[in-house]
Coordinates of C-alpha atoms and ligand atoms in Angstrom, one line a residue:
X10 CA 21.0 -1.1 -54.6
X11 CA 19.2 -2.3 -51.7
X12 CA 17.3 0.7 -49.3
X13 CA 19.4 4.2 -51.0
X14 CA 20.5 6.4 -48.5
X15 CA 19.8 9.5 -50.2
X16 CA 16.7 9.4 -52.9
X17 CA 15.9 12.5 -54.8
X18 CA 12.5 12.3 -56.4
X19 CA 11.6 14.8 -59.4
X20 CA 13.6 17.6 -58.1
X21 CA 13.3 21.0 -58.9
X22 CA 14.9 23.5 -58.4
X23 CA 14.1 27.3 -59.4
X24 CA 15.5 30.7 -57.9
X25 CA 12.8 33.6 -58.4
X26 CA 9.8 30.7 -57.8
X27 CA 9.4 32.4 -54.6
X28 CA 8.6 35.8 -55.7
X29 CA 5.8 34.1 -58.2
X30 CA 4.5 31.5 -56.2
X31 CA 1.1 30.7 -57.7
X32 CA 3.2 31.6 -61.3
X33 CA 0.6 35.0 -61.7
X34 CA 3.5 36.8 -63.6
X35 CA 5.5 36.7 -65.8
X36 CA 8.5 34.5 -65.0
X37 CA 11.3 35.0 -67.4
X38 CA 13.5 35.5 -64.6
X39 CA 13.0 32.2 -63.0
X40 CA 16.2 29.9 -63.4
X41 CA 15.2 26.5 -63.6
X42 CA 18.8 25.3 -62.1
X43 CA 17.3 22.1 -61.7
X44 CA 14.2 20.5 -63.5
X45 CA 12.8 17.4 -62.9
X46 CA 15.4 15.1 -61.5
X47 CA 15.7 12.1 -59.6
X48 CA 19.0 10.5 -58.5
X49 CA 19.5 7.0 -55.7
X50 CA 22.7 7.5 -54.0
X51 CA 23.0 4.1 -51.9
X52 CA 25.5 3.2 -49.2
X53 CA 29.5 3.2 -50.0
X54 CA 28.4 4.2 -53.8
X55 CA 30.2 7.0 -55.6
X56 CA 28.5 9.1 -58.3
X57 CA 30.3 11.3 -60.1
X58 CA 28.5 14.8 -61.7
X59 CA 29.6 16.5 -64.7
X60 CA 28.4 18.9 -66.9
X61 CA 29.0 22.7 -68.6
X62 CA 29.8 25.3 -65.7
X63 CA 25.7 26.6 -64.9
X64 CA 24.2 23.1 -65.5
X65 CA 23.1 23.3 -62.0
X66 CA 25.2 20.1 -60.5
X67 CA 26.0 22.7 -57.6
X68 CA 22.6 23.0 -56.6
X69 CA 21.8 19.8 -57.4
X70 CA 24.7 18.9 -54.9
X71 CA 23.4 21.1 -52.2
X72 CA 19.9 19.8 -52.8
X73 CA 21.3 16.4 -52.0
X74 CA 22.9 16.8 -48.5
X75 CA 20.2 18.9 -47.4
X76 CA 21.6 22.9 -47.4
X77 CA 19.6 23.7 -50.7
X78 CA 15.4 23.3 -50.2
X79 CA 13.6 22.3 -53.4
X80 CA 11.0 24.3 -55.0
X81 CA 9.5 20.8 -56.0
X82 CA 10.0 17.5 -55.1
X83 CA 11.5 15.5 -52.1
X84 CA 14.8 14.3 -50.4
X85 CA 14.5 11.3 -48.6
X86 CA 17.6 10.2 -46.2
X87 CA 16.5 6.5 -45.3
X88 CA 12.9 7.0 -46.8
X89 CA 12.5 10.1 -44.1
X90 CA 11.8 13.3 -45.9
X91 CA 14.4 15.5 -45.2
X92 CA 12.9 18.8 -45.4
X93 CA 9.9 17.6 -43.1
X94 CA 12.3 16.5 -40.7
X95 CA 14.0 19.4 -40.7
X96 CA 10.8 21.6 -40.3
X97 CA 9.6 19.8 -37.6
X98 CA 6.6 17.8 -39.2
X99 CA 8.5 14.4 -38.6
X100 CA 9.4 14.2 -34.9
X101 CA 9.4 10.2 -34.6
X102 CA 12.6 9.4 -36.9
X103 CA 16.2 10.3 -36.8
X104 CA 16.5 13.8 -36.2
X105 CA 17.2 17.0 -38.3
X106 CA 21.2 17.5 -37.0
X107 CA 21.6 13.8 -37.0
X108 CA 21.0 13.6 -40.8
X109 CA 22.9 17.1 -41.0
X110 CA 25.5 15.7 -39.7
X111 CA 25.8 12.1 -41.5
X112 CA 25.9 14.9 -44.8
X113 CA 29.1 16.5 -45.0
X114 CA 30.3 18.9 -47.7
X115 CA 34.5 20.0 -49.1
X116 CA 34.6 22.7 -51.3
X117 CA 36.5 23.8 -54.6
X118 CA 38.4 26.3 -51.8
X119 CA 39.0 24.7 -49.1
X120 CA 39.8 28.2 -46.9
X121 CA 35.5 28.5 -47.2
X122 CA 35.4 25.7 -44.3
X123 CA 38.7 26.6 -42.7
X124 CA 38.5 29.8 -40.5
X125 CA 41.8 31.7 -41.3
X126 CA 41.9 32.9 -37.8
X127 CA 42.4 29.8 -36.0
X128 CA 44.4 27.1 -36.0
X129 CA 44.1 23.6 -38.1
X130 CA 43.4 21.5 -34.7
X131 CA 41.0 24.1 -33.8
X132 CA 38.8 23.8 -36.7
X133 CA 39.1 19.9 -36.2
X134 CA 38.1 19.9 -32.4
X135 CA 35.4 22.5 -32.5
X136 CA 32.7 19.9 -34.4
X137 CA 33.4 17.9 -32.7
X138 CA 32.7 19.2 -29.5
X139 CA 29.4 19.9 -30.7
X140 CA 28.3 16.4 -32.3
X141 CA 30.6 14.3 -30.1
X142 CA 30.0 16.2 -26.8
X143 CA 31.1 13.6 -24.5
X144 CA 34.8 13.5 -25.6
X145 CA 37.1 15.3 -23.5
X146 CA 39.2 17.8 -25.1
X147 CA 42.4 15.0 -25.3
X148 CA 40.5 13.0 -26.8
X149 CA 39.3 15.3 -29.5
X150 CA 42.6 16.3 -29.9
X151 CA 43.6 13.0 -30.1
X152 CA 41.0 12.0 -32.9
X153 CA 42.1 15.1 -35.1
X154 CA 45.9 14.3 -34.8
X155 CA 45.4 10.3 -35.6
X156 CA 42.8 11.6 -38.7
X157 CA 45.8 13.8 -39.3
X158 CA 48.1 11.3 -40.0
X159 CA 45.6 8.8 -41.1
X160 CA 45.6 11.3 -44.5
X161 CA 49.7 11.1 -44.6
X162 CA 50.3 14.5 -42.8
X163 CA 53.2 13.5 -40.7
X164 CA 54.0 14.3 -38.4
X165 CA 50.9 15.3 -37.4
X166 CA 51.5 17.9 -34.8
X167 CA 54.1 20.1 -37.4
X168 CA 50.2 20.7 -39.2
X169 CA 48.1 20.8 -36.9
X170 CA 49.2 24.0 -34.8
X171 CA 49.4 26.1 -38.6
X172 CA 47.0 28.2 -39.4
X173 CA 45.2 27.7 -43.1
X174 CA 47.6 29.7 -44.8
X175 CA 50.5 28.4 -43.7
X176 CA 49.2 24.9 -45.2
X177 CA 49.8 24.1 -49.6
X178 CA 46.7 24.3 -51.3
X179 CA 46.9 20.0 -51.2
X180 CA 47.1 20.1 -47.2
X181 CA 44.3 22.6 -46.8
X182 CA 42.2 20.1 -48.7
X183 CA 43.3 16.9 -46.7
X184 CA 42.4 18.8 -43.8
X185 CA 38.6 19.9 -45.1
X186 CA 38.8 15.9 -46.1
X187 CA 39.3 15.4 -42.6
X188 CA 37.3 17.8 -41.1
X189 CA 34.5 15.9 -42.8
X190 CA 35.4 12.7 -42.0
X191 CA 35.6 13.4 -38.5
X192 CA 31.9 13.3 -38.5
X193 CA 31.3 10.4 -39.1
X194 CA 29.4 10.7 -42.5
X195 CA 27.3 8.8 -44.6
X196 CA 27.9 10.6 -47.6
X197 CA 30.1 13.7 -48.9
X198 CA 29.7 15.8 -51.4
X199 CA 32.9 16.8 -53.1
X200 CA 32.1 20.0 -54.9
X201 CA 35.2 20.5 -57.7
X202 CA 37.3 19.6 -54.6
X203 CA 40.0 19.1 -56.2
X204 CA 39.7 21.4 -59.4
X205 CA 42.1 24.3 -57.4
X206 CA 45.0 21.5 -57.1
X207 CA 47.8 20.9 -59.4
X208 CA 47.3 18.4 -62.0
X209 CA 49.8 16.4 -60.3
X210 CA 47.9 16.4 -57.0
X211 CA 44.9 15.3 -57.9
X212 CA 45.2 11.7 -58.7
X213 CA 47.1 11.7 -55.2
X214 CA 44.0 13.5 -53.3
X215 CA 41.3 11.5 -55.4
X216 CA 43.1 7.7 -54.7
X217 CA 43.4 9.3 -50.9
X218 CA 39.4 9.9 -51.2
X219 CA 38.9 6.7 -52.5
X220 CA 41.5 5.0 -49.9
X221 CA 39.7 6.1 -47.0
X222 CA 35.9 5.7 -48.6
X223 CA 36.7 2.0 -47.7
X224 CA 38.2 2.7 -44.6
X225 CA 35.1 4.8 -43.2
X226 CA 32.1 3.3 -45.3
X227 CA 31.2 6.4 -46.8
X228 CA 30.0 7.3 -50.3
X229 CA 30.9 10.5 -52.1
X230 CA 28.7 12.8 -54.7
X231 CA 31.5 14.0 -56.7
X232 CA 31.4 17.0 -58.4
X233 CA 33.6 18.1 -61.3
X234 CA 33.5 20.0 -64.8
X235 CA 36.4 17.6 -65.6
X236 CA 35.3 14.1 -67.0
X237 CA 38.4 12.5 -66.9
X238 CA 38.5 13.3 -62.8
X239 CA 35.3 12.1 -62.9
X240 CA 35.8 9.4 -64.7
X241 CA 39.1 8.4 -63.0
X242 CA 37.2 8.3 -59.2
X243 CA 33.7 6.5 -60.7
X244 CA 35.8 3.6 -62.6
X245 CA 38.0 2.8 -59.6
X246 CA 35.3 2.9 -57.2
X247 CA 32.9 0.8 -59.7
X248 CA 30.5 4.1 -59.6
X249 CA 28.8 5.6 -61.8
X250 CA 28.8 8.9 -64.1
X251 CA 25.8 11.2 -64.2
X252 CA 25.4 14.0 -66.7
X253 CA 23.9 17.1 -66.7
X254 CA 23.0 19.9 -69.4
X255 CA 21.0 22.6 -68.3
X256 CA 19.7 21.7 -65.1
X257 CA 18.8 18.3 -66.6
X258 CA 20.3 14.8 -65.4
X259 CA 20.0 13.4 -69.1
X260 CA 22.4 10.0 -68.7
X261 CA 23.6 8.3 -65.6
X262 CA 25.6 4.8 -65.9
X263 CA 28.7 2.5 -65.2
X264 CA 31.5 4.3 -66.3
X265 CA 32.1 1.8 -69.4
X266 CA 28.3 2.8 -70.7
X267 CA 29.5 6.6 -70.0
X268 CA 32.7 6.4 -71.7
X269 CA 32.4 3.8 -74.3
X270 CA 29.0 3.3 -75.1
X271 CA 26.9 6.7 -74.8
X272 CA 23.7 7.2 -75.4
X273 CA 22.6 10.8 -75.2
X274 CA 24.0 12.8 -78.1
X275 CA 25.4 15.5 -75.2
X276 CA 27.6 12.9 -73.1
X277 CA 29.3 12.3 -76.6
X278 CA 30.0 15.6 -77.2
X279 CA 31.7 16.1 -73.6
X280 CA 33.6 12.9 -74.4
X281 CA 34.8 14.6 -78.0
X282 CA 35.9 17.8 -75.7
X283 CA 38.2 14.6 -73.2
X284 CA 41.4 14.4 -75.3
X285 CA 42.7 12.5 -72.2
X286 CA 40.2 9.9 -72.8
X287 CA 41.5 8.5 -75.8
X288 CA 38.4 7.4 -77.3
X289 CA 37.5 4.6 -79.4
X290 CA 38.2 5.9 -83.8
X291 CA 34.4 6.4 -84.5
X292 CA 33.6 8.7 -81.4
X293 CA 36.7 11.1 -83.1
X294 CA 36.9 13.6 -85.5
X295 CA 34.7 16.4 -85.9
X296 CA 32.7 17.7 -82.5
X297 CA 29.0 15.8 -82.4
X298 CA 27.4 19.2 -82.0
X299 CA 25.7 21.8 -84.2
X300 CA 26.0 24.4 -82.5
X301 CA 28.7 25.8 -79.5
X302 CA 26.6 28.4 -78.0
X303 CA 25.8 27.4 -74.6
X304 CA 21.7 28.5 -74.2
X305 CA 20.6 30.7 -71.7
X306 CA 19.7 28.9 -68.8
X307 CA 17.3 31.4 -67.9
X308 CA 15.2 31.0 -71.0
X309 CA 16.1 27.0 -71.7
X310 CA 15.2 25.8 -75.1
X311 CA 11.6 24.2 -76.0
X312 CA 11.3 20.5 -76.0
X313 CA 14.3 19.1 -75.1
X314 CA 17.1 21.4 -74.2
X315 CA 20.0 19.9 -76.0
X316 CA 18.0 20.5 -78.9
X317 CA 19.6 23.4 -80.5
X318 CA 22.6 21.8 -80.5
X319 CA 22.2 18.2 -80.9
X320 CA 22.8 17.1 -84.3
X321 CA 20.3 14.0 -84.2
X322 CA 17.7 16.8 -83.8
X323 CA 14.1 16.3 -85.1
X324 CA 11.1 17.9 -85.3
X325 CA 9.2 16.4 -82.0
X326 CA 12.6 17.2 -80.2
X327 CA 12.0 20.8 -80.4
X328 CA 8.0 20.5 -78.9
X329 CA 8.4 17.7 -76.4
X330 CA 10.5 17.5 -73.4
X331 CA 12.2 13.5 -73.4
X332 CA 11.2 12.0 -70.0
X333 CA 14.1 10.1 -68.5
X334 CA 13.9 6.9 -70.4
X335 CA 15.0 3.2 -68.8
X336 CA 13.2 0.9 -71.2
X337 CA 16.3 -0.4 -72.6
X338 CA 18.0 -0.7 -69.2
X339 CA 19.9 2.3 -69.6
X340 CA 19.3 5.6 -67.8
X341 CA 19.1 8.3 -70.5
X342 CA 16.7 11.8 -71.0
X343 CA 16.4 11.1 -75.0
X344 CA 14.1 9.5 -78.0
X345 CA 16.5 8.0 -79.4
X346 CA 16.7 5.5 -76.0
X347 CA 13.6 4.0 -77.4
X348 CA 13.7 2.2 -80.8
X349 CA 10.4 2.1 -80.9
X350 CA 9.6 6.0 -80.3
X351 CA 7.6 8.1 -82.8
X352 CA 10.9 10.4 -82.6
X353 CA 11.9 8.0 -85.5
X354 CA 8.9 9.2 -87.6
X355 CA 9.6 12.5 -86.9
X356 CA 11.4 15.2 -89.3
X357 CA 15.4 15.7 -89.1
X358 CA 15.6 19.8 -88.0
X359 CA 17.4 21.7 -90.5
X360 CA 21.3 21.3 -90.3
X361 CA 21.3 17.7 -88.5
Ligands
SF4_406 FE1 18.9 15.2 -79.4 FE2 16.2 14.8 -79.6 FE3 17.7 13.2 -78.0 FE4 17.3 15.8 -77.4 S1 15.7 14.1 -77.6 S2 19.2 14.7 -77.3 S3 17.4 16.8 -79.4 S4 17.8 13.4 -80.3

């Protein structure tokens, strides 16, 4: 990747920090719903998310296009610190609503951009009157109808003078699609935006996102609890798959690596839960997990956090956090990454 557009550097993000600042108390209520990540998100790149529902790939989402502030860490667009930009302590760069705007975000539900009191082409024009101010109003109007289109709602015009409800669940979300893409942006973050459609809809909306990623140069964070969706956009983008498991990224790779050739013993155990993904014989069978009890994310585990589960557990597991390891060439938050670690010397835990 040459310069990434979007760097995140040791991220962290904890809700009820702000009440402990200086940590005096004591913070069992803190949610770590991100600890210690860094992700590179370069031009016309997609990287799909997935994890358990509370793994914090939400957060880490908003984090990225610049709506969630970090309680550690930093979020470069360009190599400009977002958050300074955005507070005013970088005045020399590109500027706060610039990068806002190059940032754009569909939701799971796509009525939480559309207002339900005004009509489709409203919510398209209005925008853009603000970040495109020297359009006329035909000419907005003109951009929103040929986007219209452009996404195979024909024609045009029978859509855009509806108002949300009156649109399918499908043409709501071309419409946020559009919405965003109206702006111009650099990257999108897709946030389960497409977990609310029919199963038969989705391959449609996700080869429409992909379609026009090469029409407009944009990349897309893609966020889903589904890893053949994620799979499905990553592999015919030639992106990659990142995984999370309470608040941790712990493996991020080509979609072959993810699929076929894991590393960390959790992405396994969310290929086992895949039926679609038909899986090669050895990776079948029994699930790769000790346990099914999801930890509190509020009190995370010692050591590493997959630990209570993980069923290549061993004693050092369950005192030391794993650093994200790339020794091997691989991108992966566990010993076993590292032939060489002590982790080998270590103890199995009971029931691995
Ligand atoms: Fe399992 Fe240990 Fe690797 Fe964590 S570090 S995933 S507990 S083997």
């Amino acid at each position: 990747m040459s310069e990434p557009l979007i760097s995140l550097h040791d991220i962290d993000v904890h809700f009820g920090a702000e009440s402990n600042p200086f940590g005096l108390f004591d913070d069992e209520t803190t949610v770590r719903a991100v600890d210690g990540v860094s992700l590179d998100i370069g031009e016309n790149d997609v990287v799909s998310l997935v994890g358990e529902s509370g793994c914090g790939k939400t957060t880490l989402g908003k984090t990225t296009i610049g709506i969630q502030e970090p309680t550690n860490g930093s979020v470069t667009y360009r190599n400009q610190d977002l958050w300074k930009t955005r507070r005013g302590e970088i005045t020399d760069g590109v500027s706060y609503s610039q990068i806002r705007r190059s940032l754009q975000m569909i939701h799971q539900n796509p009525g939480s951009s559309l207002n339900p009191n005004k009509r489709v082409i409203e919510s398209l024009t209005r925008p853009l009157k603000k970040w495109k101010s020297t359009l006329s109003r035909e000419e907005r109007e003109a951009r929103a109808l040929a986007m219209l289109d452009r996404v195979g709602m024909k024609p045009p015009s029978d859509f855009a003078y509806r108002y949300p409800h009156q649109l399918s669940g499908g043409e709501a979300q071309r419409v946020a699609l559009v919405r965003a893409l109206l702006m111009d942006p650099e990257l999108i973050l897709a946030d389960e935006a497409i977990s609310a459609l029919d199963v038969s809809l989705r391959i449609e909306m996700m080869d429409l996102m992909l379609e026009l990623q090469d029409a407009f140069d944009t990349s897309y964070l893609f966020i889903s609890h589904d890893l053949s969706n994620a799979r499905y956009l990553a592999e015919k983008a030639g992106g990659r798959i990142g995984v999370m498991y309470l608040g941790k990224l712990v493996e991020i790779g080509p979609v072959d690596q993810i699929i076929h050739n894991p590393t960390h013993p959790y992405t396994k155990v969310l290929n086992w839960a895949t039926p679609e993904l038909e899986l090669d014989s050895e990776m079948q069978g029994h699930p790769p997990v000790r346990s099914i009890d999801i930890p509190d994310p509020e009190n995370p585990p010692s050591g590493c956090r997959f630990h209570t589960r993980c069923p290549d557990a061993r004693a050092m597991c369950k005192e030391y956090p794993p650093t994200f390891d790339t020794s091997d060439g691989g991108e992966v938050t566990c010993y076993r990454a590292d032939s060489d670690h002590e982790y080998w010397d270590s103890e199995p835990l009971e029931g691995t």
